[in-house]
GROMACS .gro file of C-alpha atoms in nm:
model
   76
    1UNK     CA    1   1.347   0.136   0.477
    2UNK     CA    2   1.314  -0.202   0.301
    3UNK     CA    3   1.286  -0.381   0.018
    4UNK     CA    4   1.113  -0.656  -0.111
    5UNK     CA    5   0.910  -0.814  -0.375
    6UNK     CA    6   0.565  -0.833  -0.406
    7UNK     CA    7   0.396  -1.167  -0.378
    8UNK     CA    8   0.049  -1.094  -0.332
    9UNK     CA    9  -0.221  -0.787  -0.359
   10UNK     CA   10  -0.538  -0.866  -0.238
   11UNK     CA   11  -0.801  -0.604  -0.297
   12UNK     CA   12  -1.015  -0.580   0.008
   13UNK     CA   13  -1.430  -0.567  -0.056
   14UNK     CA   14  -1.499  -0.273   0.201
   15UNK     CA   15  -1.360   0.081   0.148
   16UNK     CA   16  -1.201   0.384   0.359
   17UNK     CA   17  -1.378   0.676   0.415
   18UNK     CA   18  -1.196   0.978   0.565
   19UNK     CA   19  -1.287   1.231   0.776
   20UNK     CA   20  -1.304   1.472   0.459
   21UNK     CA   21  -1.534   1.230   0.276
   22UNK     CA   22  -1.278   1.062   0.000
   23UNK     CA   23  -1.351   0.696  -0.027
   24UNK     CA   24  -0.977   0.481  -0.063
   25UNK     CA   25  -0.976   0.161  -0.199
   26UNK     CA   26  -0.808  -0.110   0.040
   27UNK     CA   27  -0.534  -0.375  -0.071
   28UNK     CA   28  -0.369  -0.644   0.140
   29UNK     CA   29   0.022  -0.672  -0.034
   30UNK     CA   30   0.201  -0.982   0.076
   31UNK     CA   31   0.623  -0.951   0.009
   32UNK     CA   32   0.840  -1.242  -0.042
   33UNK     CA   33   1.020  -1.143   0.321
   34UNK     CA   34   0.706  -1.251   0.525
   35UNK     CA   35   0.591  -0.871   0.567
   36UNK     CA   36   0.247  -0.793   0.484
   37UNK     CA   37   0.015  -0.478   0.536
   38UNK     CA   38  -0.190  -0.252   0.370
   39UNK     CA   39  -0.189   0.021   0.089
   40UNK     CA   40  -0.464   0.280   0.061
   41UNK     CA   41  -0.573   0.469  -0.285
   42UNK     CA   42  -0.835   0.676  -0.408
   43UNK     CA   43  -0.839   0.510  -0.744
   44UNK     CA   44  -0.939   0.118  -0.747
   45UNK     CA   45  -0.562   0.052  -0.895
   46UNK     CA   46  -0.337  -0.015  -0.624
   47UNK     CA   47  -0.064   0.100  -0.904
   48UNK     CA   48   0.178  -0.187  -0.801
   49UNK     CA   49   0.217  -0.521  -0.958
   50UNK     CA   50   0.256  -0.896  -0.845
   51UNK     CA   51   0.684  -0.926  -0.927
   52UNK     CA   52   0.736  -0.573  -0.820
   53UNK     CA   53   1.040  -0.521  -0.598
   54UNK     CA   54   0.990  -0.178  -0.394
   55UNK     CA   55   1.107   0.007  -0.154
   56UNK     CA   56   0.899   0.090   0.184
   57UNK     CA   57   0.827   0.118   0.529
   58UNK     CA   58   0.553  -0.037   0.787
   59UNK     CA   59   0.361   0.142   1.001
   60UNK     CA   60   0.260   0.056   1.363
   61UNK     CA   61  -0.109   0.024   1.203
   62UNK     CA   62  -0.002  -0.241   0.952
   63UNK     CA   63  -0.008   0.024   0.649
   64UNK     CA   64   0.300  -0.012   0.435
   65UNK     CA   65   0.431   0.373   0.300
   66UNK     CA   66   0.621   0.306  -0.044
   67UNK     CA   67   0.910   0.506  -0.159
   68UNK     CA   68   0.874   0.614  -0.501
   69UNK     CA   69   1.186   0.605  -0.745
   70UNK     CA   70   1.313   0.945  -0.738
   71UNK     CA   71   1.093   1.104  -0.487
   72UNK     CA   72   1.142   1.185  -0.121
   73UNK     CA   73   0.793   1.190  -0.047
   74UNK     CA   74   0.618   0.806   0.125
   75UNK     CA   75   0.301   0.763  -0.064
   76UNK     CA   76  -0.028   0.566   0.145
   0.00000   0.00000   0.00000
């Protein structure tokens, strides 16, 4: 798990469509420790700030799973 602060959130132009249907919204977060990747949501908020310091992990695909305050679950 790591942590850093959020630099940059880019909101892509082209959307995610699952297998089930459900359109995500794509956005590009840049971190102040040089890691960047990307966050998927079904709302066209990506519910994180520029200034943010949080708490996540990188996938081999590039996506970046945050950790929640107070829950054990990663969120995409």
């Amino acid at each position: 798990m790591k942590t850093a602060k959020i630099t940059n959130i880019e909101k892509k132009q082209k959307t995610f469509r699952t297998n089930d249907g459900k359109e995500l919204y794509v956005f590009e977060l840049t971190f102040d420790n040089g890691d960047f990747g990307a966050i998927y949501k079904q709302s066209p908020s990506a519910y994180v700030n520029i200034g943010d310091s949080i708490n996540y992990e990188k996938t081999e695909r590039g996506t970046i799973k945050i950790q929640r305050d107070g829950d054990r679950k990663s969120v995409v």
